[in-house]
Every structure is written in C-alpha cells, then in structure tokens.
Amino acid sequence: MRLAMWSLRLVVAVLLSALLLAALVVGMAPRVWGMLNSHQETAISLYEVGGFTGLAERSVVFDARGRQIGVFQAENSQQTLISEIPGHVVDALLSIEDRTFRQHKGVDLRAVGRQVITNVNEGSSGGASTITQQVVKNELLATLPRDGRYKLLQMRYAILLERELTKDQILERWFNTNFYGYNAYGIKAAAEVYFGKDVSDLSLEEGTFLVGLVRAPSAYDPINNRSLSLSRFVTALRRVRDEGYITLTDDELVRRAAEVLPTGVRSRPDEPVQRTHFTELVKDYLLNQTTILGTTYQERYAKLFRGGLRIYTTLDRDVQASADDAVTLLPDNSVNAQAALVTVDNATGAIRAMVGGKPFKAGENEVNLAMRRRQTGSSVKMFILAAALEAGVEADDYIDGTLPCTLPNPENPEEPFIVKNGVSEPVGSLRRMTWLSINCAYAKLSQIVGLNRVVDRIYQMSSSEWLTPEKYPVYPYASLATGANELSVVDMAAGAQTLANLGVHHEPYFLEKILERDNNTLVWERQVSVEGTEALTTVSAAKTVDIMKGVLKGGTARRTALADDRPAAGKTGTQARNTNAWFVGFTPQYSTVVWVGDPRGYTQMAGVPEFRGQIVGQWGFSRNTVTGATYPAHIWKQHMDTIHSGLEVVDWGTRKDEQWKALLTPQRGPARLYLPGVECVAQVISGTPPAPSTTLAPGRTTTTTVDPAAGTEPTLVPAPVVVSVLPTATTIDPAEKNPYAPVPSVPIAGHIVYDCDKGVPNWTQTTVVGG
C-alpha cells in the first residue's frame, strides 16, 4: 500500500514538473535562454536595476572620547564586516541554509528539484533558495507578489549578483540585511539584543540560534514562544552537527540549546542605546534646527535614522556618570522636586554633562529641564555684580541692605517695588552683601548700575544659540535682582564660565563633528574659536571671582567648599516661597550649575517630609525646606569633587601673586553707592560723622560700629556735624549701554547718604541746603 502511494506521488510529481517545464519553455523561452547564456553576455548591474543600494544603518552617538552614548534608529540596523563575523558562525549559516554555497553560481538546481518533490509529498510550497537568492529577495524583490515571475526573477538576479559580488560580499549582505526580531536588523544588532555582546564574540551555538531565527523571527521568538523557539534551535544545531562542527548526542544537544536560548532582550553596557535628555537634544537639533543633514525634513530623517552617521559630541561619559550619581542626593518626594545639572568645560564651552531631570522616558519624562527656563532667585546677582564692577564699582564700596526697601518701578511708576523678604543688613561693603545675598542691596545696585545695562551684561556673558535678544527676552524688571526673569541651567552655566575664564566667553555647544558610516568622511565639523570673545574686562571679572569665592568660604554656601581646598567660587539662589533653588559654581577648569524644582509649576518646596534629616550627617543641616544652599549646593559639591579628582589644583591667583594682586587693587578709595531719588547725599562741612561699619571677614556675622549713612543715631557724637545737602542726582539713563559709564556714588569720607523721605539724620545740628 505504502509503495503504491509513493509511486503515485512520484508520477504526479513528474507530471507536474513536466507541465511546469513545458510552460516555462513556451512562455519564457527567450528569458530562460538569455539567463542560461548570461555567462556570454555583459552583466547587468543590479545597482542599475534599482533597489540594490547601500544598506540602511542606525547612526551612533559618541562622547568626546569616542565612547558610544546613544543611537538614532528607526530600526536597530547595525552593519558589520564579514571579517568581524566568527568563522564558526559562517559555518553554521552554510550548514543550515546553503551547504553548496561555495560551489553554485547563485542557483542550486539540484536543490530546486529536491524541493519540488518534497513540496509535492508534503503538500507545501517554497524553499530551496540559496543564500544568494535570499539576499536578492531581501533587497530587490521584497515588494513583488509571489507568483511564477517572482521565482524566475529571483533566480536571474541571483546569477547576476554572483557575477558582481564575491562570495564573502554576498555572505556579508545576508548577515546584514535579515530581520532577527525585536527591531534588530543585521546579526550585529541581533548579537546585542539577544546576547548583549558584540558579533565577534558569538559562540557557535549562539550564531546557530541567530541563523535559525531568521526564517520566522516572530514564530521563533525565544521570549514569547520558548517551546517553538527551542525546537527550531535544536533543528538548526542538528544540521550543524550533521556537517561535523559539533559532536553532541541528541540529549546533550537539547540541554545545550536550553542553556543558550535567550531569556530576554539585552543591550551592551559598554555601548548604551537608551534615549537620554542629551541625545534627544542632539536629535532635535539635527532634525529641526539645522540643515546640516539636508534641506528637507525627510532628507534629514533618512540620514539621521538610516544613514549610519557617526556623531561626535562634547559629552564626557565619566563626567555624566558623576552628574547622574550626584543628583540622586535629592530623594523622591511628594512635591515632585527634580534636579537638573549642566557642566561646561571652561576652556571651550563644551557641555560635558547634562541632567535634564528624571531619566528620559518617552511620553512621561520628555522635557529637558536643563534647557527649560525658570526664575533664578539670587543666583542672578552674579550678573549684577559683574556689571557693577565693570562700571567702576569696587568690592569695598558701601551700599545699604536694610529691609524693607521701596524702590522705583520703571514698568509701573504708580506701584513702587517693595522688597520685604530676605536678610536685612545695614550699610556695608558690596563684598559682604554678596556673601550674604542681601536682596535690598542688590535690588538697589541693579538700578544704580542701570537695569538695561545689567540685561545687556546677561546677554554678553551668557550668549549662545539659545540666548540672544532676538530669540529670548530678558526684561529690565525692578525685581530683576530677586530673580523675576527666567533663565535655563545652560544659560547660567554659560555666564558662570565667562567669569571662570576671567571675562572670556565661549558659547556652550554639544556637537563636535559628524562623519559618514565609514567613520572617516567628514559631513560637518564645528569651527571653535579658541580665543573666545571678551564679555568682561579681566579686571572686573577677577574682582567678581574674588568676591564670589567668599560665598563658599563664609557666605550662604559656606558648607560647600571643595575637597583639597580647591579654589572655587559660586552663588546660591532661592526664589520666593522656595519654588526654585539654584547653585551656580565654578573652578578654573569647570563650571557647573544645579537647579532643583517642580517641573510642573512653581511648587513651594517647604515643609517637605522626605527632605527632613536626609543629609544632616554629611552636610550639617536637616531642614525640610529646599534653598540654594541645601540640595543644589551639595549636589554641586559632590559632582565637582568627583570630576576634579586627579586634576591639578589651580587657582586664578592669590593675594601673594603680584599680577593677581594688581588686578584686585582698587582704583580709588571706598565710595558710598546710592540710588538717586531714594537716597540723598549731603557733604560734611564740619564735624566728624560716626565711623561707618568695617568690612567683615568671611564667617563674621556681627558689627561693632554704626554707619551714619544708614540713618541710625550713634550713642555718642563727638562734635556738631554741619552738612550741605547736595542737589539730587539722576539715575542712569535707560538708553545708556556703555558698560563703563560711572554709577552714582560719593566718597565715604566727607559725605553722608540718607533716606530722602526721612530727611537728613537727626544727629546733624546744622544743615546748609543746596551747598
């Protein structure tokens, strides 16, 4: 019975084959004749046929040292050379898919005949394609219907392909064009996805699994269809065994397959592929902000996601790892406070680290908080200080910081600006007012210097492609000194870097160069100005740095000094109601800015239970309220200590350094700064006013003398003081842009300054008006 059935099937197979052959001879004789005699004809280039082009490949993003930090891919398509694929993986492919690959010319006619008989016996169709035919199918015929013409075209193109490419080149394209599941195209991507390793490190068994997977990646999915996947894997291993490459029994083979079968999707730890706020910034720039990669969005998208570009950035993976670790000092909390951080290399402006809040997650944490603008609190005072010193103010000039203070409001003259919050400090040096971040003193100083001049200085010191007067407005608010304007972490880091460079500004940037997939052909390269641009004079920048050093030694950030007594300078910032907290700090090598807040809105970070006692042991405070001196400052310290480890301890200069000393030497004696219209001036005609307060060293918090300019009455007045009230001065013209134009001030000796509304101090016995 079985013999009869077999004979019947054989007869049917022969008849069908005869009919097929007759049809081919009658209908396709010219084409078949041309194909069979193609060895006598000039080869038709498959590149001319169309579709056989360069392979799609994902683009890779590298850090400043050439280490991978991310990828851009529509699909995970990674290309590899045949020389990088282990020989035993190639042996596995030939064993499973095409044992006569080295002998045939593109089509294995014997295999075709065998497959016809098998298909008839099993009632199936397909099969018998050589590796060359599979390459043709993947790259030329993927969109064509599977009819009789399809198979003929596949055979014809396979023969042509064998004449254009070597056997190794065909193998290379097979490995690089097949889909392996989980968005992996090419065996290099598959090795990463399933085994977390480079293709060159694949074992024979691992290579066998991947080759066997290609037939039906979804059906043989090892994560979701383990039983079917294991069965296919065992079948593939048996074929490899049949060719003599392994010597396992059936039981051993099954056990080995179960051991090797992947259990999940992986990635290589040394080659990160996950999206980050930084790589998203790069992607957005290349797709939407520039025409480097093409004039149309479609061109740019194709180039970025399938062009195999090698994109070199400024990020340093080690510096970034330190930043990522440092921001974990901030615990998860009920007010959703998050930390953003940016570190800039002062020598060039290159961004070495960027934390944009919680790790990037599509649809959840997409906003890069390092680029988002928020109110700055007192950290903006560094710009006011620099503008004042540029205008000729000296560190030991005096200014009043007494709360409350009522100041003009240029925006709405009918509603004066009143400062009520902060620390009240009687008349004292600008140096001390900076250390203690005195709001009234700096609100006055901003208007004494000129609000528009301060705004201009912000643009000069923080200039970047993101911050220009045309792209983003910074307003001359009366409340500028208390942080009314919104700036980003990158904006603040750019300004800090200008101070760290003693007035030389480098615009922050994140791209170095872009190469083609060969990692050699240049697509684009940044032209960096080594010299930078002068945003401040060296003298005024040096004086600003010297004053800001005191913030870490004895001011609002006195618990934040760096390890090894490394010189650093900085400024804290806390917005009203603790809605934003900042620390801006720098050394000669790096500038780092940290912001803490709720990205959803201006949420008050006070009375937060998760913050109580969190870092008391290490830092010496246990407040449950966030200020610039708490989490931002200590995230900054941990990060800066880490990235400076091993670097030379350098300073801008010391008081023993004659050149530095010359930069800091005042050009005149101490003066009393005053705001015309709010503060009036009288010249002493005779008598001796009480001595003004003395400048305190960092860490001192009390005074023992009284400044008459504050309007307070001393205990003893040695002799009658006769004064002449001077004519009322005018404030800086709002249109004044000259940064060196002098500010309203008078020498301390021989003058008193008093509140215009209160009149001259009552300890003056005689007043000569208008002298």
Short mmCIF file of C-alpha atoms in Angstrom, two decimals, residues 369-671:
data_model
loop_
_atom_site.label_atom_id
_atom_site.label_comp_id
_atom_site.label_asym_id
_atom_site.label_seq_id
_atom_site.Cartn_x
_atom_site.Cartn_y
_atom_site.Cartn_z
CA LEU A 369 14.82 70.63 32.48
CA ALA A 370 18.40 71.72 31.77
CA MET A 371 17.08 73.68 28.80
CA ARG A 372 13.82 74.85 30.37
CA ARG A 373 13.86 78.38 31.79
CA ARG A 374 12.88 79.10 35.39
CA GLN A 375 13.16 82.08 37.73
CA THR A 376 16.67 82.36 39.07
CA GLY A 377 16.35 83.68 42.59
CA SER A 378 19.50 85.35 43.87
CA SER A 379 21.82 83.43 41.54
CA VAL A 380 21.25 86.23 39.00
CA LYS A 381 23.15 88.56 41.32
CA MET A 382 26.42 87.38 39.78
CA PHE A 383 25.46 89.28 36.60
CA ILE A 384 24.56 92.41 38.57
CA LEU A 385 27.85 92.19 40.46
CA ALA A 386 29.85 91.83 37.25
CA ALA A 387 28.02 94.74 35.61
CA ALA A 388 28.64 96.94 38.66
CA LEU A 389 32.35 96.15 38.77
CA GLU A 390 32.56 96.74 35.02
CA ALA A 391 31.07 100.19 35.63
CA GLY A 392 33.82 101.05 38.13
CA VAL A 393 32.27 99.87 41.42
CA GLU A 394 34.76 98.37 43.89
CA ALA A 395 34.32 95.40 46.19
CA ASP A 396 34.64 97.56 49.31
CA ASP A 397 32.22 100.23 48.21
CA TYR A 398 29.28 100.61 50.59
CA ILE A 399 25.58 100.07 49.97
CA ASP A 400 22.51 99.82 52.17
CA GLY A 401 20.79 96.45 52.53
CA THR A 402 18.23 97.30 55.22
CA LEU A 403 14.77 95.73 54.92
CA PRO A 404 12.23 96.75 53.83
CA CYS A 405 13.20 98.94 50.92
CA THR A 406 10.96 100.77 48.50
CA LEU A 407 12.35 101.30 45.02
CA PRO A 408 11.16 102.82 41.75
CA ASN A 409 9.32 100.52 39.36
CA PRO A 410 10.10 101.55 35.77
CA GLU A 411 7.35 99.32 34.42
CA ASN A 412 4.67 100.89 36.60
CA PRO A 413 5.75 104.10 38.31
CA GLU A 414 2.46 104.23 40.21
CA GLU A 415 3.31 100.98 42.04
CA PRO A 416 6.78 101.08 43.59
CA PHE A 417 8.74 97.86 44.01
CA ILE A 418 8.98 96.87 47.66
CA VAL A 419 11.46 94.28 48.92
CA LYS A 420 10.28 92.67 52.15
CA ASN A 421 11.84 89.21 52.13
CA GLY A 422 15.35 88.06 52.83
CA VAL A 423 18.02 89.12 55.29
CA SER A 424 18.24 92.71 56.47
CA GLU A 425 21.75 94.09 56.58
CA PRO A 426 22.77 97.65 57.46
CA VAL A 427 25.12 99.60 55.25
CA GLY A 428 28.19 97.55 54.47
CA SER A 429 30.55 96.56 51.71
CA LEU A 430 29.37 95.13 48.42
CA ARG A 431 31.60 92.15 49.17
CA ARG A 432 29.62 91.34 52.31
CA MET A 433 26.28 91.98 50.64
CA THR A 434 27.24 89.35 48.05
CA TRP A 435 28.37 86.78 50.62
CA LEU A 436 25.06 87.09 52.47
CA SER A 437 22.94 87.57 49.29
CA ILE A 438 21.21 90.72 50.56
CA ASN A 439 18.14 91.46 48.47
CA CYS A 440 17.70 95.15 49.22
CA ALA A 441 21.34 95.88 48.50
CA TYR A 442 21.23 94.13 45.14
CA ALA A 443 17.83 95.47 44.14
CA LYS A 444 19.27 98.95 44.65
CA LEU A 445 22.53 98.03 42.93
CA SER A 446 20.73 96.82 39.80
CA GLN A 447 19.07 100.23 39.45
CA ILE A 448 22.23 102.11 40.42
CA VAL A 449 24.08 100.33 37.61
CA GLY A 450 21.09 100.56 35.28
CA LEU A 451 18.64 97.74 34.66
CA ASN A 452 19.22 97.80 30.92
CA ARG A 453 22.96 97.60 31.39
CA VAL A 454 22.51 94.54 33.62
CA VAL A 455 20.32 92.91 30.97
CA ASP A 456 22.94 93.67 28.36
CA ARG A 457 25.60 92.09 30.56
CA ILE A 458 23.49 88.92 30.92
CA TYR A 459 23.33 88.62 27.14
CA GLN A 460 27.06 89.23 26.79
CA MET A 461 28.10 86.75 29.47
CA SER A 462 25.59 84.00 28.61
CA SER A 463 25.41 84.37 24.85
CA SER A 464 24.53 81.17 22.99
CA GLU A 465 22.41 79.96 20.12
CA TRP A 466 19.58 79.72 22.67
CA LEU A 467 20.02 83.10 24.38
CA THR A 468 20.11 86.22 22.25
CA PRO A 469 17.94 89.36 22.39
CA GLU A 470 16.22 88.19 19.20
CA LYS A 471 15.42 84.68 20.46
CA TYR A 472 14.57 85.28 24.10
CA PRO A 473 13.74 88.46 26.03
CA VAL A 474 15.36 89.26 29.38
CA TYR A 475 13.44 92.17 30.88
CA PRO A 476 14.76 95.13 32.91
CA TYR A 477 12.36 94.43 35.76
CA ALA A 478 12.71 96.28 39.05
CA SER A 479 12.61 92.78 40.53
CA LEU A 480 15.48 91.58 38.35
CA ALA A 481 17.77 91.12 41.39
CA THR A 482 15.31 88.82 43.11
CA GLY A 483 15.06 86.52 40.10
CA ALA A 484 12.00 87.69 38.18
CA ASN A 485 13.48 86.71 34.81
CA GLU A 486 13.61 83.09 33.74
CA LEU A 487 16.89 81.56 32.58
CA SER A 488 17.90 77.96 31.90
CA VAL A 489 20.58 75.88 33.56
CA VAL A 490 22.59 76.14 30.33
CA ASP A 491 22.19 79.95 30.31
CA MET A 492 23.52 80.18 33.86
CA ALA A 493 26.40 77.80 33.15
CA ALA A 494 27.39 79.91 30.15
CA GLY A 495 27.52 83.02 32.34
CA ALA A 496 29.49 81.27 35.08
CA GLN A 497 32.00 80.03 32.53
CA THR A 498 32.62 83.64 31.43
CA LEU A 499 33.60 84.54 34.99
CA ALA A 500 35.73 81.42 35.36
CA ASN A 501 37.61 82.48 32.21
CA LEU A 502 38.17 85.96 33.66
CA GLY A 503 35.85 87.64 31.19
CA VAL A 504 36.38 85.47 28.09
CA HIS A 505 33.15 83.89 26.87
CA HIS A 506 32.81 80.66 24.91
CA GLU A 507 29.33 79.83 23.69
CA PRO A 508 28.15 76.49 25.09
CA TYR A 509 27.85 73.75 22.47
CA PHE A 510 27.33 69.99 22.27
CA LEU A 511 28.35 68.84 18.78
CA GLU A 512 31.95 68.39 17.61
CA LYS A 513 31.71 66.65 14.24
CA ILE A 514 29.67 64.24 12.11
CA LEU A 515 31.21 61.55 9.92
CA GLU A 516 29.77 59.18 7.34
CA ARG A 517 29.35 55.49 8.18
CA ASP A 518 32.97 54.82 7.20
CA ASN A 519 33.93 56.90 10.25
CA ASN A 520 36.26 58.88 8.04
CA THR A 521 34.40 61.03 5.50
CA LEU A 522 33.53 64.38 7.08
CA VAL A 523 29.92 65.57 6.91
CA TRP A 524 30.27 68.55 9.25
CA GLU A 525 32.70 69.87 11.86
CA ARG A 526 32.35 72.70 14.34
CA GLN A 527 34.74 75.58 13.98
CA VAL A 528 35.61 76.52 17.56
CA SER A 529 37.04 79.92 18.41
CA VAL A 530 39.91 79.16 20.75
CA GLU A 531 40.18 82.80 21.75
CA GLY A 532 36.52 83.30 22.62
CA THR A 533 35.05 86.77 22.97
CA GLU A 534 35.57 89.33 25.71
CA ALA A 535 32.35 89.78 27.66
CA LEU A 536 34.03 91.45 30.66
CA THR A 537 37.36 93.10 31.25
CA THR A 538 39.88 90.90 33.01
CA VAL A 539 39.94 93.31 35.95
CA SER A 540 36.20 93.33 36.61
CA ALA A 541 35.95 89.54 36.07
CA ALA A 542 38.83 88.92 38.50
CA LYS A 543 37.18 91.12 41.13
CA THR A 544 33.88 89.29 40.63
CA VAL A 545 35.57 85.91 41.08
CA ASP A 546 37.38 87.12 44.18
CA ILE A 547 34.14 88.28 45.79
CA MET A 548 32.26 85.09 44.85
CA LYS A 549 34.99 82.94 46.38
CA GLY A 550 33.84 84.32 49.70
CA VAL A 551 30.35 82.82 49.20
CA LEU A 552 31.90 79.36 49.67
CA LYS A 553 34.27 80.42 52.44
CA GLY A 554 31.90 82.30 54.71
CA GLY A 555 28.71 83.18 52.87
CA THR A 556 25.48 81.41 52.05
CA ALA A 557 27.35 78.35 50.71
CA ARG A 558 29.98 78.08 53.43
CA ARG A 559 29.41 74.31 53.83
CA THR A 560 30.13 73.72 50.16
CA ALA A 561 33.89 74.27 49.90
CA LEU A 562 35.53 71.68 47.64
CA ALA A 563 37.90 68.96 48.78
CA ASP A 564 41.65 69.60 48.95
CA ASP A 565 40.95 73.32 49.48
CA ARG A 566 40.42 73.56 45.77
CA PRO A 567 39.68 77.19 44.82
CA ALA A 568 36.11 77.71 43.66
CA ALA A 569 33.53 80.47 43.51
CA GLY A 570 29.77 80.41 43.41
CA LYS A 571 26.38 81.87 44.15
CA THR A 572 23.24 80.46 45.72
CA GLY A 573 19.76 81.31 44.55
CA THR A 574 16.35 80.72 46.13
CA GLN A 575 13.19 82.06 44.54
CA ALA A 576 10.39 83.48 46.67
CA ARG A 577 8.43 80.80 48.54
CA ASN A 578 11.21 78.30 47.74
CA THR A 579 9.78 77.49 44.31
CA ASN A 580 13.18 77.32 42.59
CA ALA A 581 16.57 76.64 44.14
CA TRP A 582 19.92 77.13 42.38
CA PHE A 583 23.61 76.81 42.87
CA VAL A 584 26.00 78.28 40.32
CA GLY A 585 29.65 77.46 40.90
CA PHE A 586 32.93 77.15 39.07
CA THR A 587 36.64 76.42 39.24
CA PRO A 588 39.23 77.41 36.64
CA GLN A 589 38.50 74.09 34.87
CA TYR A 590 34.73 73.52 35.07
CA SER A 591 31.52 75.46 35.59
CA THR A 592 28.53 73.55 36.96
CA VAL A 593 25.00 74.75 37.63
CA VAL A 594 22.35 72.84 39.57
CA TRP A 595 18.64 73.66 39.68
CA VAL A 596 16.03 71.99 41.87
CA GLY A 597 12.28 72.46 41.46
CA ASP A 598 8.99 71.00 40.32
CA PRO A 599 8.81 70.95 36.50
CA ARG A 600 5.01 71.03 36.63
CA GLY A 601 4.94 74.54 38.10
CA TYR A 602 6.15 76.88 40.82
CA THR A 603 5.53 74.50 43.71
CA GLN A 604 6.68 75.56 47.17
CA MET A 605 9.46 73.26 48.42
CA ALA A 606 8.94 73.90 52.11
CA GLY A 607 7.79 71.53 54.82
CA VAL A 608 8.54 68.52 52.63
CA PRO A 609 8.67 65.45 54.90
CA GLU A 610 11.00 63.46 52.62
CA PHE A 611 13.70 66.12 52.98
CA ARG A 612 13.88 66.18 56.76
CA GLY A 613 17.13 64.74 58.06
CA GLN A 614 18.10 63.28 54.69
CA ILE A 615 21.67 64.62 54.55
CA VAL A 616 22.22 66.02 58.03
CA GLY A 617 25.12 63.72 58.84
CA GLN A 618 27.20 64.62 55.82
CA TRP A 619 26.35 68.26 55.32
CA GLY A 620 25.29 69.54 58.71
CA PHE A 621 21.70 70.55 58.04
CA SER A 622 18.37 68.80 58.38
CA ARG A 623 15.89 71.33 57.05
CA ASN A 624 12.84 70.09 55.21
CA THR A 625 12.92 73.21 53.03
CA VAL A 626 14.94 73.47 49.82
CA THR A 627 17.16 76.51 49.31
CA GLY A 628 20.11 77.08 47.03
CA ALA A 629 22.44 76.26 49.92
CA THR A 630 20.91 72.83 50.57
CA TYR A 631 20.39 70.24 47.84
CA PRO A 632 21.62 72.30 44.86
CA ALA A 633 24.85 73.29 46.60
CA HIS A 634 25.62 69.81 47.84
CA ILE A 635 24.78 68.10 44.58
CA TRP A 636 27.21 70.59 43.06
CA LYS A 637 29.89 69.80 45.63
CA GLN A 638 29.68 66.03 45.26
CA HIS A 639 29.81 66.25 41.49
CA MET A 640 32.64 68.80 41.36
CA ASP A 641 34.73 66.88 43.89
CA THR A 642 34.35 63.78 41.74
CA ILE A 643 35.21 65.27 38.36
CA HIS A 644 38.17 67.22 39.76
CA SER A 645 39.69 64.16 41.40
CA GLY A 646 43.12 63.72 39.90
CA LEU A 647 43.16 67.15 38.30
CA GLU A 648 45.75 69.73 39.26
CA VAL A 649 44.62 72.12 41.98
CA VAL A 650 44.80 75.52 40.32
CA ASP A 651 43.71 78.99 41.35
CA TRP A 652 43.05 82.15 39.42
CA GLY A 653 45.59 83.81 41.68
CA THR A 654 46.34 84.57 45.30
CA ARG A 655 46.97 87.70 47.30
CA LYS A 656 50.66 86.80 47.19
CA ASP A 657 50.60 86.74 43.41
CA GLU A 658 51.61 90.22 42.30
CA GLN A 659 49.78 90.00 38.98
CA TRP A 660 46.56 88.85 40.64
CA LYS A 661 47.02 91.41 43.40
CA ALA A 662 47.33 94.11 40.77
CA LEU A 663 44.03 93.03 39.20
CA LEU A 664 42.24 93.30 42.53
CA THR A 665 43.79 96.56 43.69
CA PRO A 666 41.05 99.26 43.93
CA GLN A 667 41.47 102.22 41.63
CA ARG A 668 40.23 104.58 44.34
CA GLY A 669 39.13 104.69 47.97
CA PRO A 670 35.81 103.22 49.18
CA ALA A 671 32.71 105.03 47.95
#
